[in-house]
Coordinates of C-alpha atoms (C1' of nucleotides) in Angstrom, one line a residue:
Chain A
M254 CA 0.0 0.0 0.0
V255 CA 1.2 3.5 -0.9
D256 CA 1.5 6.2 1.7
R257 CA -1.5 8.4 1.5
P258 CA -1.5 12.1 2.3
A259 CA -2.6 11.2 5.8
A260 CA -6.3 11.6 6.6
Q261 CA -7.0 14.4 9.1
T262 CA -8.7 13.6 12.3
R263 CA -10.9 16.0 14.3
S264 CA -8.2 16.4 16.9
Q265 CA -5.7 17.5 14.3
S266 CA -8.0 20.0 12.7
I267 CA -9.0 21.4 16.1
A268 CA -5.3 21.8 17.0
E269 CA -4.7 23.7 13.8
T270 CA -7.7 26.0 14.4
L271 CA -6.6 26.7 17.9
R272 CA -3.0 27.2 17.0
A273 CA -4.0 29.7 14.4
R274 CA -6.2 31.6 16.8
I275 CA -3.5 31.7 19.5
L276 CA -0.8 32.9 17.1
R277 CA -3.3 35.5 15.7
G278 CA -3.8 36.7 19.3
D279 CA -7.5 35.8 19.7
Y280 CA -6.9 34.7 23.2
A281 CA -5.2 36.9 25.9
A282 CA -1.9 35.7 27.3
G283 CA -2.6 33.7 30.5
E284 CA -6.2 33.1 29.6
R285 CA -7.6 29.7 30.5
M286 CA -8.4 27.2 27.8
Q287 CA -11.2 25.1 29.2
E288 CA -12.4 22.0 27.6
V289 CA -16.1 22.3 27.8
P290 CA -16.4 25.9 26.5
L291 CA -14.0 25.1 23.6
A292 CA -15.9 21.8 22.8
E293 CA -19.2 23.7 22.7
D294 CA -17.7 26.4 20.6
L295 CA -16.4 23.9 18.1
A296 CA -19.4 21.6 18.3
V297 CA -17.5 18.5 19.3
S298 CA -17.0 16.5 22.4
R299 CA -14.3 17.1 25.0
T300 CA -12.1 14.2 23.7
P301 CA -10.7 15.7 20.6
V302 CA -10.4 19.1 22.3
R303 CA -8.3 17.5 25.1
E304 CA -6.0 15.9 22.6
A305 CA -5.6 19.1 20.7
L306 CA -4.8 21.0 23.9
R307 CA -2.2 18.4 24.8
S308 CA -0.5 18.9 21.4
L309 CA -0.4 22.6 21.7
A310 CA 1.0 22.4 25.2
E311 CA 3.8 20.1 23.9
D312 CA 4.4 22.7 21.2
G313 CA 4.9 25.2 24.0
L314 CA 1.9 27.4 23.1
L315 CA 0.0 26.5 26.2
E316 CA 1.0 25.8 29.8
Y317 CA -0.4 22.8 31.6
A318 CA -0.8 21.9 35.2
A319 CA -2.2 18.6 36.3
N320 CA -5.9 18.8 37.3
R321 CA -5.8 22.5 36.6
G322 CA -5.9 22.6 32.9
Y323 CA -4.3 24.7 30.2
R324 CA -3.5 28.4 29.9
V325 CA -2.2 30.5 27.0
R326 CA 1.5 31.0 27.5
E327 CA 3.0 34.5 27.8
F328 CA 5.9 35.5 25.7
T329 CA 8.4 38.1 26.7
A330 CA 10.6 40.1 24.4
R331 CA 13.4 38.0 25.6
D332 CA 11.6 34.8 24.6
I333 CA 11.2 36.2 21.1
Q334 CA 14.8 37.2 21.0
I335 CA 16.0 33.8 22.0
A336 CA 13.7 32.1 19.6
F337 CA 15.2 34.0 16.7
R338 CA 18.7 33.1 17.8
A339 CA 17.7 29.4 18.2
R340 CA 16.1 29.5 14.8
A341 CA 19.3 31.1 13.4
A342 CA 21.4 28.3 14.9
M343 CA 19.2 25.5 13.6
E344 CA 18.7 26.8 10.1
G345 CA 22.4 27.7 10.0
L346 CA 23.2 24.1 10.8
G347 CA 20.8 23.0 8.1
A348 CA 22.5 25.2 5.5
R349 CA 25.9 23.8 6.6
L350 CA 24.7 20.2 6.2
L351 CA 23.5 21.0 2.7
A352 CA 26.8 22.6 1.7
E353 CA 28.6 19.6 3.1
R354 CA 26.7 17.1 1.0
R355 CA 26.3 19.0 -2.2
L356 CA 22.9 19.4 -3.8
T357 CA 21.4 17.5 -6.7
E358 CA 20.7 19.3 -9.9
D359 CA 17.0 19.3 -9.2
E360 CA 17.5 20.9 -5.8
K361 CA 19.7 23.5 -7.4
H362 CA 17.0 24.3 -9.9
E363 CA 14.4 24.5 -7.2
L364 CA 16.4 27.0 -5.2
A365 CA 17.3 29.0 -8.3
A366 CA 13.7 29.3 -9.2
I367 CA 12.8 30.7 -5.7
L368 CA 15.6 33.2 -6.0
E369 CA 14.3 34.3 -9.3
R370 CA 10.8 34.8 -7.9
G371 CA 12.3 37.1 -5.3
D372 CA 14.3 38.9 -7.9
A373 CA 11.2 39.5 -10.0
L374 CA 9.2 40.8 -7.0
L375 CA 11.9 43.2 -6.2
A376 CA 12.3 44.4 -9.8
D377 CA 8.7 45.4 -10.3
G378 CA 8.1 46.5 -6.8
S379 CA 5.2 44.1 -6.4
Y380 CA 6.6 42.8 -3.1
R381 CA 4.6 45.5 -1.4
A382 CA 1.3 44.4 -2.9
D383 CA -1.6 43.1 -0.9
D384 CA -0.2 42.3 2.5
F385 CA 3.1 41.1 1.1
S386 CA 1.5 37.8 0.4
A387 CA 3.7 37.0 -2.7
W388 CA 6.8 37.9 -0.8
R389 CA 5.7 36.0 2.2
R390 CA 5.2 32.9 0.1
M391 CA 8.5 33.3 -1.6
N392 CA 10.3 33.7 1.8
R393 CA 8.5 30.7 3.4
D394 CA 9.2 28.5 0.3
F395 CA 12.9 29.4 0.6
H396 CA 13.2 28.5 4.2
V397 CA 11.0 25.4 4.0
A398 CA 12.8 24.1 1.0
L399 CA 16.2 24.3 2.7
L400 CA 14.9 22.7 5.8
R401 CA 13.3 19.9 3.8
M402 CA 16.5 19.3 1.8
A403 CA 18.5 19.1 5.0
D404 CA 16.2 16.1 5.5
S405 CA 16.3 15.8 9.3
S406 CA 13.1 15.5 11.2
L407 CA 14.8 16.7 14.3
L408 CA 16.0 19.9 12.6
E409 CA 12.6 20.5 11.1
K410 CA 10.9 20.0 14.4
I411 CA 13.2 22.3 16.2
A412 CA 12.9 25.0 13.6
R413 CA 9.2 24.6 13.9
D414 CA 9.3 24.9 17.7
A415 CA 11.2 28.1 17.5
Q416 CA 8.5 29.4 15.2
T417 CA 5.6 28.6 17.5
I418 CA 6.5 31.8 19.3
P419 CA 4.4 34.6 17.8
I420 CA 6.1 37.0 15.4
V421 CA 9.1 34.7 15.0
N422 CA 7.3 32.8 12.2
Q423 CA 5.0 35.2 10.4
G424 CA 7.7 37.4 9.0
A425 CA 6.5 40.8 10.2
F426 CA 7.1 42.3 6.8
H427 CA 4.9 45.3 7.5
W428 CA 7.8 46.6 9.5
Y429 CA 10.3 46.2 6.7
S430 CA 11.8 49.1 4.9
D431 CA 12.7 48.9 1.2
A432 CA 16.3 48.3 2.1
D433 CA 15.3 45.5 4.5
F434 CA 13.6 43.6 1.7
R435 CA 16.6 44.0 -0.6
H436 CA 19.1 43.0 2.0
S437 CA 17.1 40.0 3.0
H438 CA 16.9 38.7 -0.5
Y439 CA 20.6 39.4 -1.0
H440 CA 21.2 37.1 2.0
H441 CA 19.2 34.4 0.3
H442 CA 21.4 34.7 -2.8
M443 CA 24.6 34.5 -0.7
I444 CA 23.3 31.4 1.2
V445 CA 22.5 29.5 -1.9
H446 CA 25.8 30.6 -3.4
A447 CA 27.8 29.3 -0.4
I448 CA 25.8 26.0 -0.5
N449 CA 26.5 25.5 -4.2
A450 CA 30.2 26.2 -3.6
G451 CA 30.3 23.6 -0.9
D452 CA 31.4 26.1 1.7
G453 CA 29.6 25.0 4.9
E454 CA 31.3 27.6 7.0
R455 CA 30.0 30.5 4.9
A456 CA 26.6 28.9 4.3
E457 CA 26.1 28.7 8.1
W458 CA 27.4 32.2 8.7
W459 CA 25.1 33.8 6.1
M460 CA 22.0 31.9 7.3
K461 CA 22.7 32.8 10.9
E462 CA 23.2 36.5 10.0
H463 CA 20.1 36.4 7.9
V464 CA 17.8 35.2 10.6
N465 CA 19.5 37.2 13.4
L466 CA 19.1 40.4 11.4
A467 CA 15.5 39.7 10.7
G468 CA 15.0 39.2 14.5
K469 CA 16.7 42.4 15.3
T470 CA 14.7 44.4 12.8
V471 CA 11.4 42.9 14.0
L472 CA 12.3 43.4 17.7
A473 CA 13.4 47.0 17.2
R474 CA 10.3 48.0 15.2
Q475 CA 8.1 46.2 17.6
Q476 CA 9.4 47.9 20.7
Q477 CA 8.9 51.2 18.9
A478 CA 5.4 50.2 18.1
D479 CA 4.7 49.3 21.7
L480 CA 5.5 52.8 23.0
Chain B
M5 CA -2.1 29.6 46.6
V6 CA 1.5 28.5 46.2
D7 CA 2.7 26.5 43.2
R8 CA 2.9 22.9 44.1
P9 CA 5.3 20.3 42.7
A10 CA 2.5 19.4 40.3
A11 CA 0.5 16.3 40.9
Q12 CA 1.2 13.5 38.5
T13 CA -1.6 12.1 36.4
R14 CA -1.7 8.6 35.1
S15 CA -1.1 9.8 31.6
Q16 CA 2.1 11.4 32.7
S17 CA 3.5 8.4 34.5
I18 CA 2.6 6.1 31.7
A19 CA 4.4 8.5 29.3
E20 CA 7.5 8.3 31.5
T21 CA 7.4 4.6 31.7
L22 CA 7.1 4.2 28.0
R23 CA 9.7 6.8 27.2
A24 CA 12.2 4.9 29.5
R25 CA 11.3 1.6 27.8
I26 CA 11.8 3.0 24.3
L27 CA 15.1 4.7 25.1
R28 CA 16.3 1.5 26.8
G29 CA 15.5 -0.3 23.6
D30 CA 12.7 -2.6 25.0
Y31 CA 10.7 -2.1 21.8
A32 CA 12.1 -2.8 18.3
A33 CA 12.4 0.1 15.9
G34 CA 9.3 0.2 13.7
E35 CA 7.3 -1.9 16.2
R36 CA 3.6 -0.9 16.6
M37 CA 2.5 0.6 19.8
Q38 CA -1.1 -0.5 20.2
E39 CA -3.5 1.0 22.7
V40 CA -5.2 -2.1 24.0
P41 CA -2.2 -4.3 24.6
L42 CA -0.4 -1.5 26.3
A43 CA -3.4 -0.7 28.4
E44 CA -3.7 -4.3 29.5
D45 CA 0.0 -4.5 30.2
L46 CA -0.2 -1.4 32.4
A47 CA -3.6 -2.2 33.9
V48 CA -5.3 1.0 32.9
S49 CA -7.9 2.0 30.3
R50 CA -7.0 3.1 26.8
T51 CA -7.5 6.8 27.6
P52 CA -4.4 7.6 29.5
V53 CA -2.4 5.3 27.2
R54 CA -3.7 7.3 24.2
E55 CA -2.6 10.6 25.8
A56 CA 0.8 9.2 26.6
L57 CA 1.3 8.0 23.1
R58 CA 0.4 11.4 21.8
S59 CA 3.0 13.0 24.0
L60 CA 5.7 10.6 22.9
A61 CA 4.8 11.2 19.3
E62 CA 5.1 15.0 19.8
D63 CA 8.5 14.3 21.3
G64 CA 9.5 12.5 18.2
L65 CA 9.9 9.1 19.8
L66 CA 7.0 7.6 18.0
E67 CA 5.5 8.1 14.5
Y68 CA 1.8 8.6 14.1
A69 CA -0.5 8.1 11.2
A70 CA -4.2 9.0 11.5
N71 CA -6.4 5.9 12.0
R72 CA -3.3 3.7 11.9
G73 CA -1.8 4.4 15.2
Y74 CA 1.7 4.7 16.5
R75 CA 5.1 3.0 15.7
V76 CA 8.5 3.2 17.4
R77 CA 10.6 5.6 15.3
E78 CA 13.9 4.4 13.7
F79 CA 17.0 6.4 14.3
T80 CA 19.9 6.3 11.8
A81 CA 23.5 7.2 12.5
R82 CA 22.8 10.4 10.7
D83 CA 19.9 11.3 13.0
I84 CA 22.2 10.8 16.0
Q85 CA 24.9 12.9 14.4
I86 CA 22.6 15.7 13.7
A87 CA 21.1 15.5 17.1
F88 CA 24.5 16.0 18.7
R89 CA 25.2 19.0 16.4
A90 CA 21.8 20.5 17.2
R91 CA 22.4 20.0 20.9
A92 CA 25.8 21.6 20.5
A93 CA 24.3 24.6 18.9
M94 CA 21.6 25.0 21.5
E95 CA 23.7 24.5 24.6
G96 CA 26.3 26.7 22.9
L97 CA 23.7 29.5 22.6
G98 CA 22.8 29.0 26.2
A99 CA 26.4 29.3 27.4
R100 CA 26.7 32.5 25.3
L101 CA 23.6 34.0 26.8
L102 CA 25.0 33.3 30.3
A103 CA 28.3 34.9 29.5
E104 CA 26.4 38.0 28.2
R105 CA 24.4 38.5 31.3
R106 CA 27.0 37.6 34.0
L107 CA 26.1 35.1 36.7
T108 CA 25.1 35.9 40.2
E109 CA 27.4 34.8 43.1
D110 CA 25.1 31.9 44.0
E111 CA 25.2 30.7 40.4
K112 CA 29.0 30.9 40.3
H113 CA 29.2 28.9 43.5
E114 CA 26.8 26.3 42.2
L115 CA 28.9 25.7 39.0
A116 CA 32.1 25.8 41.0
A117 CA 30.7 23.1 43.3
I118 CA 29.9 20.9 40.3
L119 CA 33.4 21.4 38.8
E120 CA 34.9 20.4 42.2
R121 CA 32.8 17.2 42.2
G122 CA 34.3 16.4 38.9
D123 CA 37.8 17.2 40.0
A124 CA 37.4 14.9 43.0
L125 CA 36.1 12.0 40.9
L126 CA 39.0 12.3 38.6
A127 CA 41.5 12.6 41.4
D128 CA 40.6 9.4 43.2
G129 CA 39.7 7.5 40.1
S130 CA 36.2 6.8 41.4
Y131 CA 34.6 8.0 38.1
R132 CA 34.9 4.5 36.9
A133 CA 32.9 3.1 39.8
D134 CA 29.6 1.2 39.5
D135 CA 28.4 2.1 36.1
F136 CA 29.9 5.6 36.1
S137 CA 26.8 6.7 38.1
A138 CA 28.6 9.4 40.1
W139 CA 30.2 10.8 36.9
R140 CA 26.9 10.6 35.1
R141 CA 25.2 12.6 37.8
M142 CA 27.9 15.2 37.8
N143 CA 27.8 15.6 34.1
R144 CA 24.0 15.8 34.0
D145 CA 24.0 18.3 36.8
F146 CA 26.4 20.5 34.9
H147 CA 24.5 20.6 31.7
V148 CA 21.1 20.9 33.4
A149 CA 22.3 23.7 35.6
L150 CA 23.6 25.8 32.7
L151 CA 20.4 25.2 30.8
R152 CA 18.3 26.2 33.8
M153 CA 20.4 29.3 34.4
A154 CA 19.9 30.3 30.7
D155 CA 16.3 30.5 31.8
S156 CA 14.6 30.0 28.5
S157 CA 11.9 27.4 28.2
L158 CA 12.4 27.2 24.5
L159 CA 16.1 26.4 24.8
E160 CA 15.4 23.8 27.5
K161 CA 12.7 22.2 25.3
I162 CA 14.9 22.1 22.2
A163 CA 17.9 20.7 24.1
R164 CA 15.5 18.1 25.5
D165 CA 14.2 17.3 22.1
A166 CA 17.7 16.6 20.8
Q167 CA 18.1 14.2 23.7
T168 CA 15.1 12.2 22.9
I169 CA 17.2 10.4 20.4
P170 CA 18.8 7.4 22.0
I171 CA 22.5 7.6 23.0
V172 CA 22.5 11.4 22.6
N173 CA 21.3 11.8 26.1
Q174 CA 22.6 9.0 28.1
G175 CA 26.3 9.8 28.0
A176 CA 27.7 6.5 26.7
F177 CA 30.6 6.7 29.2
H178 CA 31.3 3.0 28.9
W179 CA 33.0 3.9 25.6
Y180 CA 35.1 6.6 27.2
S181 CA 38.9 6.3 27.6
D182 CA 40.6 7.8 30.6
A183 CA 41.8 10.7 28.4
D184 CA 38.2 11.2 27.2
F185 CA 37.0 11.7 30.8
R186 CA 39.8 14.2 31.6
H187 CA 39.3 16.1 28.4
S188 CA 35.6 16.3 28.9
H189 CA 36.0 17.8 32.4
Y190 CA 38.6 20.2 31.1
H191 CA 36.0 21.5 28.7
H192 CA 33.6 22.0 31.6
H193 CA 36.3 24.2 33.3
M194 CA 36.9 26.2 30.2
I195 CA 33.2 26.8 29.6
V196 CA 32.7 28.1 33.1
H197 CA 35.8 30.2 32.9
A198 CA 34.7 31.8 29.7
I199 CA 31.2 32.5 31.2
N200 CA 32.6 34.1 34.3
A201 CA 34.9 36.2 32.2
G202 CA 31.9 37.4 30.2
D203 CA 33.3 36.1 27.0
G204 CA 30.3 34.9 25.1
E205 CA 32.2 34.0 22.0
R206 CA 34.5 31.7 23.8
A207 CA 31.8 30.2 26.0
E208 CA 29.8 29.3 23.0
W209 CA 32.8 27.9 21.2
W210 CA 33.9 25.6 24.1
M211 CA 30.4 24.3 24.7
K212 CA 30.0 23.5 21.0
E213 CA 33.3 21.8 20.9
H214 CA 32.5 19.9 24.1
V215 CA 29.2 18.5 22.8
N216 CA 30.5 17.9 19.3
L217 CA 33.5 15.9 20.5
A218 CA 31.3 13.8 22.7
G219 CA 29.2 13.1 19.7
K220 CA 32.2 12.1 17.6
T221 CA 33.6 9.9 20.3
V222 CA 30.3 8.1 20.8
L223 CA 29.6 7.7 17.1
A224 CA 33.0 6.3 16.4
R225 CA 33.0 3.8 19.2
Q226 CA 29.4 2.8 18.4
Q227 CA 30.2 2.1 14.8
Q228 CA 33.1 0.0 15.9
A229 CA 30.9 -1.9 18.2
D230 CA 28.3 -2.5 15.5
L231 CA 30.8 -4.4 13.3
Chain C
dG234 C1' -11.4 40.6 62.8
dC235 C1' -8.7 36.8 61.3
dG236 C1' -7.2 32.1 60.2
dG237 C1' -8.3 27.3 59.4
dG238 C1' -11.1 23.7 58.0
dC239 C1' -15.0 21.9 55.5
dC240 C1' -18.4 21.8 52.0
dT241 C1' -20.0 22.6 47.4
dG242 C1' -19.7 23.7 42.5
dA243 C1' -16.7 23.6 38.8
dT244 C1' -13.2 21.3 36.1
dT245 C1' -10.2 17.9 34.8
dG246 C1' -8.9 12.7 34.7
dT247 C1' -10.3 8.0 33.5
dA248 C1' -13.2 4.3 31.9
dT249 C1' -16.1 2.4 28.5
dG250 C1' -19.2 1.9 24.5
dC251 C1' -20.1 2.7 19.8
dA252 C1' -18.8 4.5 15.2
dA253 C1' -15.6 4.9 11.5
dG254 C1' -11.6 3.6 9.3
dT255 C1' -7.9 0.2 8.2
dT256 C1' -5.8 -4.3 7.6
dT257 C1' -6.0 -9.1 6.5
dG258 C1' -7.0 -12.9 4.1
dC259 C1' -10.2 -15.4 1.5
dC260 C1' -12.5 -16.3 -2.7
dC261 C1' -13.2 -16.0 -7.4
dA262 C1' -12.3 -14.7 -12.2
dC263 C1' -8.9 -14.7 -15.4
Chain D
dG287 C1' -0.7 -18.9 -10.2
dT288 C1' -1.8 -14.1 -10.0
dG289 C1' -4.6 -10.1 -9.2
dG290 C1' -8.8 -7.7 -7.9
dG291 C1' -12.4 -7.2 -4.9
dC292 C1' -15.0 -8.1 -1.0
dA293 C1' -16.0 -9.0 3.8
dA294 C1' -14.8 -9.8 8.5
dA295 C1' -11.8 -8.8 12.2
dC296 C1' -9.3 -5.5 14.3
dT297 C1' -7.8 -0.9 15.6
dT298 C1' -8.3 3.8 16.3
dG299 C1' -11.5 8.1 16.8
dC300 C1' -15.1 10.2 19.2
dA301 C1' -18.8 10.7 22.6
dT302 C1' -20.4 10.2 27.1
dA303 C1' -20.7 8.8 32.0
dC304 C1' -18.6 8.7 36.2
dA305 C1' -14.6 9.5 39.5
dA306 C1' -11.1 12.4 41.4
dT307 C1' -9.3 16.7 42.2
dC308 C1' -9.3 21.6 42.7
dA309 C1' -11.0 26.6 43.8
dG310 C1' -13.9 29.5 46.4
dG311 C1' -16.9 30.7 49.9
dC312 C1' -18.8 29.9 54.2
dC313 C1' -18.8 28.9 59.0
dC314 C1' -16.8 28.4 63.2
dG315 C1' -13.5 29.0 66.9
dC316 C1' -10.2 31.9 68.7

DNA sequence: GCGGGCCTGATTGTATGCAAGTTTGCCCAC
DNA sequence: GTGGGCAAACTTGCATACAATCAGGCCCGC
């Protein structure tokens, strides 16, 4: 039998729904997530809700205390900062692994295609169009592709973990300046270049720099916004 | 109300039991973990077993497919290698954070005490006693203390994740030579020294070196053993 | 007035039954 | 003998009932 796309259970779709809501900020930090109200809201029984809550807690989005249930976790600026640095370290390691093993031709083409998409967006200025969605897709595709090519479930899981902290994953591009976009994509080019050249050291360095700079930009702008 | 040590539910203790069994190798890689047999074995109903299995799957110890249940994950030598490198990156980041913020006097004393314990074990040769248990405790205390002082739930979680892969966590000291023990503890000293000196760069470098070398030692010896 | 203990309502933890999906193997056509 | 399809057995997913634990308020003694 061939592996199918994996049917989705109710628990899983509930977990997705709740994850999206939390990251979107629908629930206040520290708010209780109770089984019965959520079950009624979603029109299911407590069982799948319980399982979803457990998943989210393992992801680090909720806090759990035995017999006392789940609460939405709070994230400090320091949490966000560390999450960016952790993500930088993990994706940096991924880039180094890729440089060490050399890419296949197909993989090179895939990355080149993503880079071209970015080039095109920058050239005609359309990266600023409708909520940056095209840029956001390009950026996500780039990072996801590299992580996938690194082909390590642990690395993917860890990188995902670092992104369960709000802001760290979304790419808060609304805070980016024109130069920020250009620099960011320049990094993408340098990362791919180093990987293709088989230079693990430089691939890791550029990726770390790329993610860390994104973190600094976002944090700085966010703190301004909070004033 | 004061925070209590957190009561343990059945789900949690079952998860612990199963985690220990898996890491110990009681179940073959790829083996199915079915709810009913496990529930009967542990003399509970399927519910807490289900929740435990879900936790272990989130940890990456089991693989899950909807409607098809859970299987024990397989780990390749490559997985182990990457896990060590990921752990090196994370604990390295932790060490750097500590160096950047400077330790309190209490924290300095705590680390100094652990270093002394290691010194003493090396001096009288007792690190080789009964299954290296004293050495293992000292080593664990060292790494756990640093992670705790770094005070980031994300970092702790990620480091823990990297350790859910067999061998990566246990400290396979039975493969260590005398020199390996001495070098390992020398690293501990250098890490603490760099942290106390506020030198984040060096603290990170030594920690990464320390974990990476441990990984190389273990992998090399293990592959010999597998022949 | 204040602190401690108890009782009650609310909430989570576990057990169990039924529904839905998956796997196995048998049978039959070719 | 081989492959497809069907059906039965098995396994997991979900709902619900009941048990255990927790939080808050009340009463009582001091």
